[in-house]
Coordinates of C-alpha atoms and ligand atoms in Angstrom, one line a residue:
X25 CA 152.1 60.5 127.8
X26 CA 153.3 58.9 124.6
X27 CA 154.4 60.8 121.6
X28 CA 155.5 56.9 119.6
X29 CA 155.6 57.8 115.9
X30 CA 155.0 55.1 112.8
X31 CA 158.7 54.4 112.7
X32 CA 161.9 55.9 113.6
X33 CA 162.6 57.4 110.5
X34 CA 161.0 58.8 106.7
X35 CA 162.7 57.1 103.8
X36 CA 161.7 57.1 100.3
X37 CA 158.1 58.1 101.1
X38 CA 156.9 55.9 104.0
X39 CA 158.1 55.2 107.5
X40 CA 160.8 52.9 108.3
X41 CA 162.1 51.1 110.8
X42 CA 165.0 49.0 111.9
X43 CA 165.3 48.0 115.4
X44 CA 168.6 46.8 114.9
X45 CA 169.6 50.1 115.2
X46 CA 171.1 51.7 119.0
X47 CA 167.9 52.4 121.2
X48 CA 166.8 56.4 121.2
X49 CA 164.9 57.2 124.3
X50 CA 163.3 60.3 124.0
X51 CA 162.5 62.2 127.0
X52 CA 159.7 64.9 127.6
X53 CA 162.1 67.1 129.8
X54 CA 159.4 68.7 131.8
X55 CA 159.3 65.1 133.9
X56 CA 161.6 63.2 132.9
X57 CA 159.3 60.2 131.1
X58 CA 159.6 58.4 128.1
X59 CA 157.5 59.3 125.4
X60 CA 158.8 57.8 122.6
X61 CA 161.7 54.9 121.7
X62 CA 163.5 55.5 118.5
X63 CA 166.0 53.7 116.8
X64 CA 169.3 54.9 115.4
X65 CA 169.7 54.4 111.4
X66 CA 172.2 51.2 110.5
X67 CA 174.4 51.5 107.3
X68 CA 171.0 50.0 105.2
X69 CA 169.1 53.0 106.5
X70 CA 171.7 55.6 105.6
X71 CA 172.0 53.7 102.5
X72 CA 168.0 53.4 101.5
X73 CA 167.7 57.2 102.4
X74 CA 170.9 58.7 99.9
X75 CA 169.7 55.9 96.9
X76 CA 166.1 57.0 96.9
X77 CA 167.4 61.2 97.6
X78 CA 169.7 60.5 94.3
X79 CA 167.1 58.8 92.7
X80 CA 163.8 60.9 92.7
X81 CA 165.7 64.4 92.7
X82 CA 166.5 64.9 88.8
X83 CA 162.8 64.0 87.7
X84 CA 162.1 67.0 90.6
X85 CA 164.7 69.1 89.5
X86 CA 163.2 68.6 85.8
X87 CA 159.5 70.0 86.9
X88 CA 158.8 73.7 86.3
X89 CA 159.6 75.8 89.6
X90 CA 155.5 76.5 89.8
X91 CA 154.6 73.2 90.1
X92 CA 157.4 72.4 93.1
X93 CA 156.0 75.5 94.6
X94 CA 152.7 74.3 94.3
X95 CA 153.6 71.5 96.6
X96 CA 155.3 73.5 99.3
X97 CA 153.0 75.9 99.4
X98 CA 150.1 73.1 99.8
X99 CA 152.6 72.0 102.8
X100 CA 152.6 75.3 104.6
X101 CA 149.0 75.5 104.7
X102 CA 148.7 72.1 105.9
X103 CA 151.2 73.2 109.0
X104 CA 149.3 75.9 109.7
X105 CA 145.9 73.9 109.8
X106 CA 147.4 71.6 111.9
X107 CA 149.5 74.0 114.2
X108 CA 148.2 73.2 117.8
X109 CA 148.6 69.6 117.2
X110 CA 152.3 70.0 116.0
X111 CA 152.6 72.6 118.7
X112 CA 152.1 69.8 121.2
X113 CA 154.1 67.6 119.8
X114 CA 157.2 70.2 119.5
X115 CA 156.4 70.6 123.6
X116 CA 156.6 66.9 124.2
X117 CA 159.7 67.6 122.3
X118 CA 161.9 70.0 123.5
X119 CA 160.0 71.0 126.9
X120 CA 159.3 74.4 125.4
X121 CA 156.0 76.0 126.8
X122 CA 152.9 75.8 124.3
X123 CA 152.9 79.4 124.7
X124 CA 155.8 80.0 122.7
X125 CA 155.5 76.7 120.2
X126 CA 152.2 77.7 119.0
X127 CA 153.6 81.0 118.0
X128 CA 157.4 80.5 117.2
X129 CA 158.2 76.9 115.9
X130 CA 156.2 75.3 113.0
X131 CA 154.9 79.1 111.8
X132 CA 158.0 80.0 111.0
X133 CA 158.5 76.3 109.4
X134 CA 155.5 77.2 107.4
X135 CA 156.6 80.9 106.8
X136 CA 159.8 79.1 105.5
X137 CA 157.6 76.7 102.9
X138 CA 155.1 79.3 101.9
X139 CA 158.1 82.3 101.0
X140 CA 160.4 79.7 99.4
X141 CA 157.6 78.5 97.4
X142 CA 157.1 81.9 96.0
X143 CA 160.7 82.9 95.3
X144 CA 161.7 79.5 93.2
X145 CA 160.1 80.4 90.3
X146 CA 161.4 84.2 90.5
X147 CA 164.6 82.7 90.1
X148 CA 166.3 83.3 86.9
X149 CA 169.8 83.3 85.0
X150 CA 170.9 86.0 82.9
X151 CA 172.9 87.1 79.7
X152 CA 175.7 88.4 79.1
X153 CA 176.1 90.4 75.9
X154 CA 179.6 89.8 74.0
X155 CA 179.5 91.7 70.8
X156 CA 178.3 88.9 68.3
X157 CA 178.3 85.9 71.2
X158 CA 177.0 85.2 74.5
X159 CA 176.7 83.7 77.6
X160 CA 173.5 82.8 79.5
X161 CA 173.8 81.6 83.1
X162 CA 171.6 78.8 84.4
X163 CA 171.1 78.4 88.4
X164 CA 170.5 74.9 88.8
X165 CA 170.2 72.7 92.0
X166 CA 173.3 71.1 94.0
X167 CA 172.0 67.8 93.7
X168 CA 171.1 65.5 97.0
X169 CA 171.9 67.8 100.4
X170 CA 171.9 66.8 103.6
X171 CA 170.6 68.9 106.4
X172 CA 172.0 68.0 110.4
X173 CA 169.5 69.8 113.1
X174 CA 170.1 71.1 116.6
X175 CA 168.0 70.1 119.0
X176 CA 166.5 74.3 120.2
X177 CA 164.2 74.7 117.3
X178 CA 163.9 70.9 115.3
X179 CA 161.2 72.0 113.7
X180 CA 161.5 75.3 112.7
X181 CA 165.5 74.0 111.5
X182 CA 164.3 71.2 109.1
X183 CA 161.8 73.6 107.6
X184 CA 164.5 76.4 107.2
X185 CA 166.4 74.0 105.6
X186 CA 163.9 71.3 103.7
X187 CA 161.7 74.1 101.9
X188 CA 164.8 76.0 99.9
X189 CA 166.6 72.8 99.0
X190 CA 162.9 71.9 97.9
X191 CA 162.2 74.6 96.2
X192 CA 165.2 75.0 94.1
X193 CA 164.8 70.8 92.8
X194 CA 167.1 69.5 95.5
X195 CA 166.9 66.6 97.5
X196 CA 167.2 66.5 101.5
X197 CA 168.0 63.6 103.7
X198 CA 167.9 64.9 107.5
X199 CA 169.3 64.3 110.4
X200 CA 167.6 65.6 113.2
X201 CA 169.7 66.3 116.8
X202 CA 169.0 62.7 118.9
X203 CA 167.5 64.9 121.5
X204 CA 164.5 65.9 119.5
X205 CA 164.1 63.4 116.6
X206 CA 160.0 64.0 116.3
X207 CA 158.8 66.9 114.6
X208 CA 161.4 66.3 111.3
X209 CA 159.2 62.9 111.2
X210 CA 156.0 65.2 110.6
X211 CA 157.2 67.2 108.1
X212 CA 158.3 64.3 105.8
X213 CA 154.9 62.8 106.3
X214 CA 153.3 66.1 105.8
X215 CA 154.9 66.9 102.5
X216 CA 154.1 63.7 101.2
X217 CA 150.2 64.6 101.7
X218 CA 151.2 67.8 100.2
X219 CA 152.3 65.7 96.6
X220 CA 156.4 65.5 97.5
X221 CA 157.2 62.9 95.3
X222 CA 158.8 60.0 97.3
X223 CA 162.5 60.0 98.7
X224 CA 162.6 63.8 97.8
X225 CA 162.7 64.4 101.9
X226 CA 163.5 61.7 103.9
X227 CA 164.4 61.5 107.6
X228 CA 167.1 59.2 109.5
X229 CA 167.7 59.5 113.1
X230 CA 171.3 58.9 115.2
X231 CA 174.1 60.5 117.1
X232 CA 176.9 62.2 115.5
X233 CA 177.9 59.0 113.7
X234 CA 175.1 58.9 111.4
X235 CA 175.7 62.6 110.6
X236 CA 179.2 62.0 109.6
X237 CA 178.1 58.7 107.6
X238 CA 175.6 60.9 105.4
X239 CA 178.5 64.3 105.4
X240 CA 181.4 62.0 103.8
X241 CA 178.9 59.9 101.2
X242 CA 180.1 60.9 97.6
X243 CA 176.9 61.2 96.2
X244 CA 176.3 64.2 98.5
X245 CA 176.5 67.9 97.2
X246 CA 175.6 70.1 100.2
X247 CA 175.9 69.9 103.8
X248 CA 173.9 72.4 106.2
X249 CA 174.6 72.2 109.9
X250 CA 172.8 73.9 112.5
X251 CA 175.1 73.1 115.7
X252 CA 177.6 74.0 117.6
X253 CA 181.4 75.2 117.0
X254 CA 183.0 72.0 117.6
X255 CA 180.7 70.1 115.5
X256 CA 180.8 72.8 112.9
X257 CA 184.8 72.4 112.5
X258 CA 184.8 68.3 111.9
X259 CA 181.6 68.6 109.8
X260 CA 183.1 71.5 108.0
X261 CA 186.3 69.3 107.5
X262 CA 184.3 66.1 106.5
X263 CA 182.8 67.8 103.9
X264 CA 185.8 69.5 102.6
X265 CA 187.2 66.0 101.6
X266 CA 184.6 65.9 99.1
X267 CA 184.5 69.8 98.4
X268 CA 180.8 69.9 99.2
X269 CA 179.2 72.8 99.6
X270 CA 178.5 74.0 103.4
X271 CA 176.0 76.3 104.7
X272 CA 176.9 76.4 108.8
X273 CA 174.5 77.5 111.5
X274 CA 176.8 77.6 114.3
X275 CA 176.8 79.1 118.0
X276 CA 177.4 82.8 119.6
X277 CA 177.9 84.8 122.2
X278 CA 176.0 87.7 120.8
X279 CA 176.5 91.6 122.4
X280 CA 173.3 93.7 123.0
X281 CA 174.9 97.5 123.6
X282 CA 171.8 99.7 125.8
X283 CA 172.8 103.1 125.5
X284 CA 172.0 105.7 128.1
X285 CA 169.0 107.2 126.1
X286 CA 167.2 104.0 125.2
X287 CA 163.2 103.4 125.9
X288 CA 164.6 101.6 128.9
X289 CA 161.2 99.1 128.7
X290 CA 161.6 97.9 125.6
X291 CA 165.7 97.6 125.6
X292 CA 164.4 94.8 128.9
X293 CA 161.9 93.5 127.3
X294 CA 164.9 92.6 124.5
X295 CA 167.1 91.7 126.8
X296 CA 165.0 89.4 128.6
X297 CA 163.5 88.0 125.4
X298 CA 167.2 87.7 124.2
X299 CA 168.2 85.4 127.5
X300 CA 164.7 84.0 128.9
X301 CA 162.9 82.9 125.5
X302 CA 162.9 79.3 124.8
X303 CA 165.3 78.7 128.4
X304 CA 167.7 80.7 126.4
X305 CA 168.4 78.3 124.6
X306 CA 168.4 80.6 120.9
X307 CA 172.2 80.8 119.0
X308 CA 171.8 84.4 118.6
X309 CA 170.7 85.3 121.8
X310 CA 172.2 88.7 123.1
X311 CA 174.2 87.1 126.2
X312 CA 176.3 89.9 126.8
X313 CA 174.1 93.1 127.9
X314 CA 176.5 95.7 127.8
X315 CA 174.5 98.6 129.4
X316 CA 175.7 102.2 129.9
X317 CA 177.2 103.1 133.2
X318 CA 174.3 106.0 133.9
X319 CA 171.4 103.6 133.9
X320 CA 173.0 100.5 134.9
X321 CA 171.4 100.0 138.4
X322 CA 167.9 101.5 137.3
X323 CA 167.9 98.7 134.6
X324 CA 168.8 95.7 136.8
X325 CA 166.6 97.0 139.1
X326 CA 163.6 96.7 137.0
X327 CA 164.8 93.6 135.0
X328 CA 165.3 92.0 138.6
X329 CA 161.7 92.6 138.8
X330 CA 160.3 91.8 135.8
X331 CA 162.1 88.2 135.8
X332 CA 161.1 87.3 138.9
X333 CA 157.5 87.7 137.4
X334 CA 158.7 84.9 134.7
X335 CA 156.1 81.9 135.7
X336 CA 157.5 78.9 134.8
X337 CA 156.0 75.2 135.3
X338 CA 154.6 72.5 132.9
X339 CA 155.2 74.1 129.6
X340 CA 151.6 72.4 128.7
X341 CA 149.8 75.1 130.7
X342 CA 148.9 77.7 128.4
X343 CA 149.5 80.2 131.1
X344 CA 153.0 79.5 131.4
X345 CA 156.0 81.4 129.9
X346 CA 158.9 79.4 130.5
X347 CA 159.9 75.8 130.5
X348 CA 162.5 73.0 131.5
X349 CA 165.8 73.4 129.7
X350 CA 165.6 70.3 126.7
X351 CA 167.6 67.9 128.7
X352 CA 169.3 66.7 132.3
X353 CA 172.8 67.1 130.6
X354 CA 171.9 70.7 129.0
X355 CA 170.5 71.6 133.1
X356 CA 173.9 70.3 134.5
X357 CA 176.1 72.0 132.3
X358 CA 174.1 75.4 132.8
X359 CA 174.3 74.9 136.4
X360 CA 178.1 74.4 136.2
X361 CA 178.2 77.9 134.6
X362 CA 176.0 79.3 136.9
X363 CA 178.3 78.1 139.8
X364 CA 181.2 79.3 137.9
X365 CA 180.1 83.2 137.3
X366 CA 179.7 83.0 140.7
X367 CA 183.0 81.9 141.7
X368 CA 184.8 84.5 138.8
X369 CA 183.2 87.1 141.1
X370 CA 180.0 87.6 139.2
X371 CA 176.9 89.5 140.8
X372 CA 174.1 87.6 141.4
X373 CA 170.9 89.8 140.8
X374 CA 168.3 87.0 140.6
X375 CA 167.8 83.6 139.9
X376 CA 170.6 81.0 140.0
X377 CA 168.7 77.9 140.9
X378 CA 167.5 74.7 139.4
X379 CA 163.8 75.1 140.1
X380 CA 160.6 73.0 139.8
X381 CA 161.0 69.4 140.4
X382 CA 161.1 67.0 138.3
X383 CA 162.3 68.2 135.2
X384 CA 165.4 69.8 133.7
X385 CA 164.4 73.4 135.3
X386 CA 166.3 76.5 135.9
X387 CA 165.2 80.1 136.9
X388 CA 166.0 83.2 135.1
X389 CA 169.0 84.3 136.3
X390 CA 170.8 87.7 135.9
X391 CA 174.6 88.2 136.9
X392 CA 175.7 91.9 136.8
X393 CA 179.4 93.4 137.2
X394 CA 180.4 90.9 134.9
X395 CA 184.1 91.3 133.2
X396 CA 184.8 90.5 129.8
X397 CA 187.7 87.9 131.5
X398 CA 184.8 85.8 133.0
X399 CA 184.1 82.8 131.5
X400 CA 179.9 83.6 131.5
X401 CA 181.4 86.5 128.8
X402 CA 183.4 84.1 127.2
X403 CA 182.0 81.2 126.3
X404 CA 178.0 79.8 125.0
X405 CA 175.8 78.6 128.0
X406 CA 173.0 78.0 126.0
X407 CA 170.3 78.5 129.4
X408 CA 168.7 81.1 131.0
X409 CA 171.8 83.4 131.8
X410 CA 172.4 86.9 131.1
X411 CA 175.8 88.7 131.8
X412 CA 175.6 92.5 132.2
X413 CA 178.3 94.7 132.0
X414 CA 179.0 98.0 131.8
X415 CA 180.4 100.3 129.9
X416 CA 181.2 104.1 129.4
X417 CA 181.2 105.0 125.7
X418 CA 180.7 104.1 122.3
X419 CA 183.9 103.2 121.2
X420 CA 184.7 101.3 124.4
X421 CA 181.4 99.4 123.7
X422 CA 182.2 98.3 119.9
X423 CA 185.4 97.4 120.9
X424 CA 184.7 94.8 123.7
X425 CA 181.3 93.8 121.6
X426 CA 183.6 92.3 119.1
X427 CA 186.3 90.8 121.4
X428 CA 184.8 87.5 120.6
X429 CA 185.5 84.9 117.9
X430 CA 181.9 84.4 117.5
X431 CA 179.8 86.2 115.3
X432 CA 176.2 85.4 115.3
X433 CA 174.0 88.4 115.6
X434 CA 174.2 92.1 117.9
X435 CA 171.8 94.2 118.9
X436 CA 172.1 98.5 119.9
X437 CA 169.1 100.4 121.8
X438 CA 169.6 103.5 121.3
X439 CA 167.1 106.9 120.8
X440 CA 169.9 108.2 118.0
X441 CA 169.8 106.7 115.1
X442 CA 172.8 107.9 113.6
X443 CA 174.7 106.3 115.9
X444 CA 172.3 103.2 115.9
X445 CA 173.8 102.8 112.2
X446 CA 177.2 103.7 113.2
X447 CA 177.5 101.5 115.8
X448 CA 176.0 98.7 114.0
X449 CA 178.4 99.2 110.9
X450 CA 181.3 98.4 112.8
X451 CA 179.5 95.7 114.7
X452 CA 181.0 91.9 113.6
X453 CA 178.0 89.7 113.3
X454 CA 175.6 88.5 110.3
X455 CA 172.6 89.8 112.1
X456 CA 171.8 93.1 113.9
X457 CA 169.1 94.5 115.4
X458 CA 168.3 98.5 116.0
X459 CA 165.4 98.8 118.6
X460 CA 164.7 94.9 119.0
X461 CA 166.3 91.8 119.5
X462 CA 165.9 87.9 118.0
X463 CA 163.7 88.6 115.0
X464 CA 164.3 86.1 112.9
X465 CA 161.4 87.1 109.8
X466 CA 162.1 84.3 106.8
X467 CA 162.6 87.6 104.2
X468 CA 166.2 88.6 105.8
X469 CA 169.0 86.4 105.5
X470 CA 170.0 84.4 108.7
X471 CA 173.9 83.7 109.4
X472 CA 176.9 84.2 111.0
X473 CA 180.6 85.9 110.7
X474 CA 183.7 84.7 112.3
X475 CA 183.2 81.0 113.9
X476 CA 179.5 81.1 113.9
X477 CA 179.5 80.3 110.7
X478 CA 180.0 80.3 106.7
X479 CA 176.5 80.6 104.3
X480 CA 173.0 82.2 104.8
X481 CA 169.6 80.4 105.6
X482 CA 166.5 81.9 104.5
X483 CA 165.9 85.5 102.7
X484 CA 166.9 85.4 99.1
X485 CA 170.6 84.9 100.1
X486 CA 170.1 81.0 100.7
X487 CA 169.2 80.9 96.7
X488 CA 173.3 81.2 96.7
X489 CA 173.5 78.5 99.0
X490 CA 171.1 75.8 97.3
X491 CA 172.1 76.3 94.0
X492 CA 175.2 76.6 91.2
X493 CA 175.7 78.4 88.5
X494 CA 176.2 77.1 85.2
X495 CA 178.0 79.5 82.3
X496 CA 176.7 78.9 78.8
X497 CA 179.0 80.0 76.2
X498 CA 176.6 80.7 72.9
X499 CA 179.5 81.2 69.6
X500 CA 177.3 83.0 67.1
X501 CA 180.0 82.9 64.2
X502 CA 182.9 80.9 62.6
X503 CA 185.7 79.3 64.6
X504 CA 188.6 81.5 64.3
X505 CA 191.7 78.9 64.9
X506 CA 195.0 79.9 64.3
X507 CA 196.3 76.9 63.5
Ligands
NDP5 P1 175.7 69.9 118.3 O1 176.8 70.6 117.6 O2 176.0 69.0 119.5 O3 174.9 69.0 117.3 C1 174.3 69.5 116.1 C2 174.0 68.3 115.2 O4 175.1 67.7 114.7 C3 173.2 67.2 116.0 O5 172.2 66.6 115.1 C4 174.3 66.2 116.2 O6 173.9 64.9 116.4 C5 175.1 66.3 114.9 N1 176.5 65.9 115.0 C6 177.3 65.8 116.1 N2 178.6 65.3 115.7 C7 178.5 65.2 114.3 C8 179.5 64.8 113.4 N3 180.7 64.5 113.7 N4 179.1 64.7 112.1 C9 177.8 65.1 111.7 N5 176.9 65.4 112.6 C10 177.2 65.5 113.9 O7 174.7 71.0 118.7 P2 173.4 70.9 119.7 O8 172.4 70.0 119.1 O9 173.9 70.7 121.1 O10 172.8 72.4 119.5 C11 173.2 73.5 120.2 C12 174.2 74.3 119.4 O11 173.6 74.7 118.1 C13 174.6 75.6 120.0 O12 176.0 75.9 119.9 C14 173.8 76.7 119.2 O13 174.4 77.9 119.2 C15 173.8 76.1 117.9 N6 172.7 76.6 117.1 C16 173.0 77.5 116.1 C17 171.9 78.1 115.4 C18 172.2 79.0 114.2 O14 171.4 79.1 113.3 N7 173.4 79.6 114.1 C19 170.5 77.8 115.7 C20 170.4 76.9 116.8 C21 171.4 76.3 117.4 P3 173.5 64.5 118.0 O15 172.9 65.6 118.7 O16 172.5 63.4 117.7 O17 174.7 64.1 118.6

């Protein structure tokens, strides 16, 4: 199977490559082959994709919102057209099954394009009346922002972050995660067809290094990271030098409280979507299942059941509902977790193993009596595990939710929705659900409190986060100087 795109990476309107740059394997992680050989971008790459981002983004800035929109929105519908194709291609990818990438990854890429389309030319200043003078407020773009992926949803991440930079007359050079440099490579090509002006969206591939060439570059206004802690803290730092803007899209460890009257099906159902989707490898995935003492062996019991059902295999089998992890290093270091929760005294309800050979595989697995000492509790696995632990009442419950420095998202299942809204007001996270888990719609704001994060993707809140705001004094009458 080969996957080989035109170049390794999208600058100023065409594909470009220089082999002089480190060697990229990429690796489908279902077997283990090569599809693709990339090339890391040298100092004339960076440099090519920043002069031609600086260069094409004030004639962009200068066009009326309508007619960027027009050019998004021509975008999204081209995704859509071409979904099963980039579907595949986000499989070769990442390892996800097709099952979930026809549904999750470029729709909500297109989602993204088509609802920031619409909003740019909804946005407006406003005036503020002085007596005789005014001021008038202008939102105008940051300038040339660069966007760093992770490697769980590459797609769906340089769409989330491309289409409101777009939108509002930015320019975006991106750096997709080295793991899964291919589908950022389609979506320069297909805004292009959709009338993006060149060097308006280009794409450079690399490590870390090349992400902290394009973060400390003066001539860059914005950086947005999708990524972990640790490389949210030096990016966040590297762009402080310059006192760039930041939007970060950082990690959790995100409670889901089940209370003792919840439609037990559906709060499983969450759960499991909440740990199993994707390999469990989502930021805001609800890996701490706190359920209520009363029902806690009825739900592992059935949850036992239910993931056992999980068929996993080649994630190219339509049938299939879950896949490798994306890498051999991401399947090591889940294993190493797994090994630990069980030496911290975790329960093992099912699960546990690496499965499948070849490929990066590991079954669902559930540990129950877990502590809020244990490390599974503690710290982001980013694989197929769920912790449950109990607890007795509400308080208790809110308490030990937010014992965590993260602060990604929370969910409550609960059939009183008084106290669904009272627990979730005290609950420390960006995103919460009531009655579901992981829905991520492009119309709400996307974010974290605490270390998972500063800034907002999509909803009308990212608006803040790709644009300033200029203050426009208007003096109506004579100078009064007292001198
Ligand atoms: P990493 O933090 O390892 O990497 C994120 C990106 O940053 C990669 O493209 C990486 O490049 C790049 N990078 C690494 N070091 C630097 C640096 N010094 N300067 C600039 N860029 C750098 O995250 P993963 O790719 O492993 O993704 C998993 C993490 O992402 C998890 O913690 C997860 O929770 C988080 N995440 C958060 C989401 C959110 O919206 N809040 C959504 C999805 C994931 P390379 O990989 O090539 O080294």
């Amino acid at each position: 199977m080969r996957a080989q795109p035109a170049a390794s990476h999208f600058v100023d309107g065409r594909p470009l490559e220089d082999e002089t740059g480190a060697p990229i394997p990429v690796i489908y992680p279902a077997t283990g082959e090569e599809i693709a050989r990339l090339h890391e971008a040298t100092p004339a790459v960076i440099e090519a994709a920043v002069a031609s981002g600086v260069r094409a983004q004030a004639a962009w800035a200068a066009m009326r919102p309508v007619e960027r929109a027009r050019i998004l929105r021509r975008a999204s519908d081209l995704i859509r057209a071409r979904n099963e194709e980039l579907s595949l291609l986000e499989t070769l990818d990442t390892g996800k099954p097709l099952q979930e990438t026809l549904v999750a990854d470029w729709a909500s890429g297109a989602d993204a394009l088509e609802f920031f389309a619409g909003l740019a030319p909804t946005v407006t200043g406003e005036t503020v009346p002085l007596g005789q003078d005014f001021v008038y407020t202008i939102r105008e773009p940051l300038g040339l922002c660069v966007g760093i992926g992770a490697w769980n949803y590459p797609s769906q991440i340089a769409c989330w972050k491309a289409a409101p930079a777009l939108a509002l007359g930015n320019a975006m050079v991106f750096k997709p995660s080295e793991v899964t440099p291919l589908g950022a490579l389609k979506l320069a090509e297909i805004l292009i067809e959709a009338g993006l002006p060149p060097g308006l969206f280009n794409v450079v591939q690399g490590r870390g290094g090349v992400g902290a060439a394009l973060v400390t570059d003066s001539r860059v206004a914005k950086v947005s990271l999708t990524g972990s802690v640790p490389t949210g803290r030096r990016v966040y730092a590297a762009a402080a030098e310059g006192v760039r803007h930041v939007t970060m899209e950082l990690g959790g460890k995100s409670p889901l409280i089940v209370f003792d009257d919840a439609d037990l099906e559906s709060a499983i159902g969450a759960a499991m979507l909440g740990n199993f989707y994707s390999a469990g490898q989502i930021c805001s995935n609800g890996t701490r299942v706190f359920v209520q003492k009363g029902i806690k062996e009825a739900f592992l019991a059935r949850l036992a059941e239910r993931a056992d059902a999980i068929r996993m295999g080649d994630p190219l089998d339509p049938e299939v509902q879950m896949g490798p992890l994306v890498s051999q290093a991401q399947l090591e270091k889940v294993l190493a977790y797994i090994e630990k929760a069980r030496a911290e005294g975790g329960r093992l309800v099912c699960g546990g193993e690496a499965s499948v050979s070849p490929g990066c595989y590991v079954q669902p697995t559930v540990f129950a009596d877990v502590t809020d000492e244990m490390t599974l509790a503690r710290e982001e696995v980013f694989g197929p595990v769920m912790a449950v632990l109990d607890f007795e009442t509400e308080e208790e419950a809110i308490a030990r939710a937010n014992a965590t420095d993260f602060g990604l998202a929370a969910g409550v299942f609960t059939a009183d929705l008084t106290r669904a809204h009272r627990v979730v007001a005290q609950l420390q996270a960006g995103t919460c659900w009531i009655n579901a888990y992981n829905l991520t719609p492009v119309e709400a704001p996307f974010g974290g409190v605490k270390l998972s994060g500063v800034g907002r993707e999509n909803g009308r809140a990212a608006v803040e986060h790709y644009t300033q705001v200029k203050s426009v004094y208007v003096g109506m009458g004579p100078v009064d100087a007292p001198y």
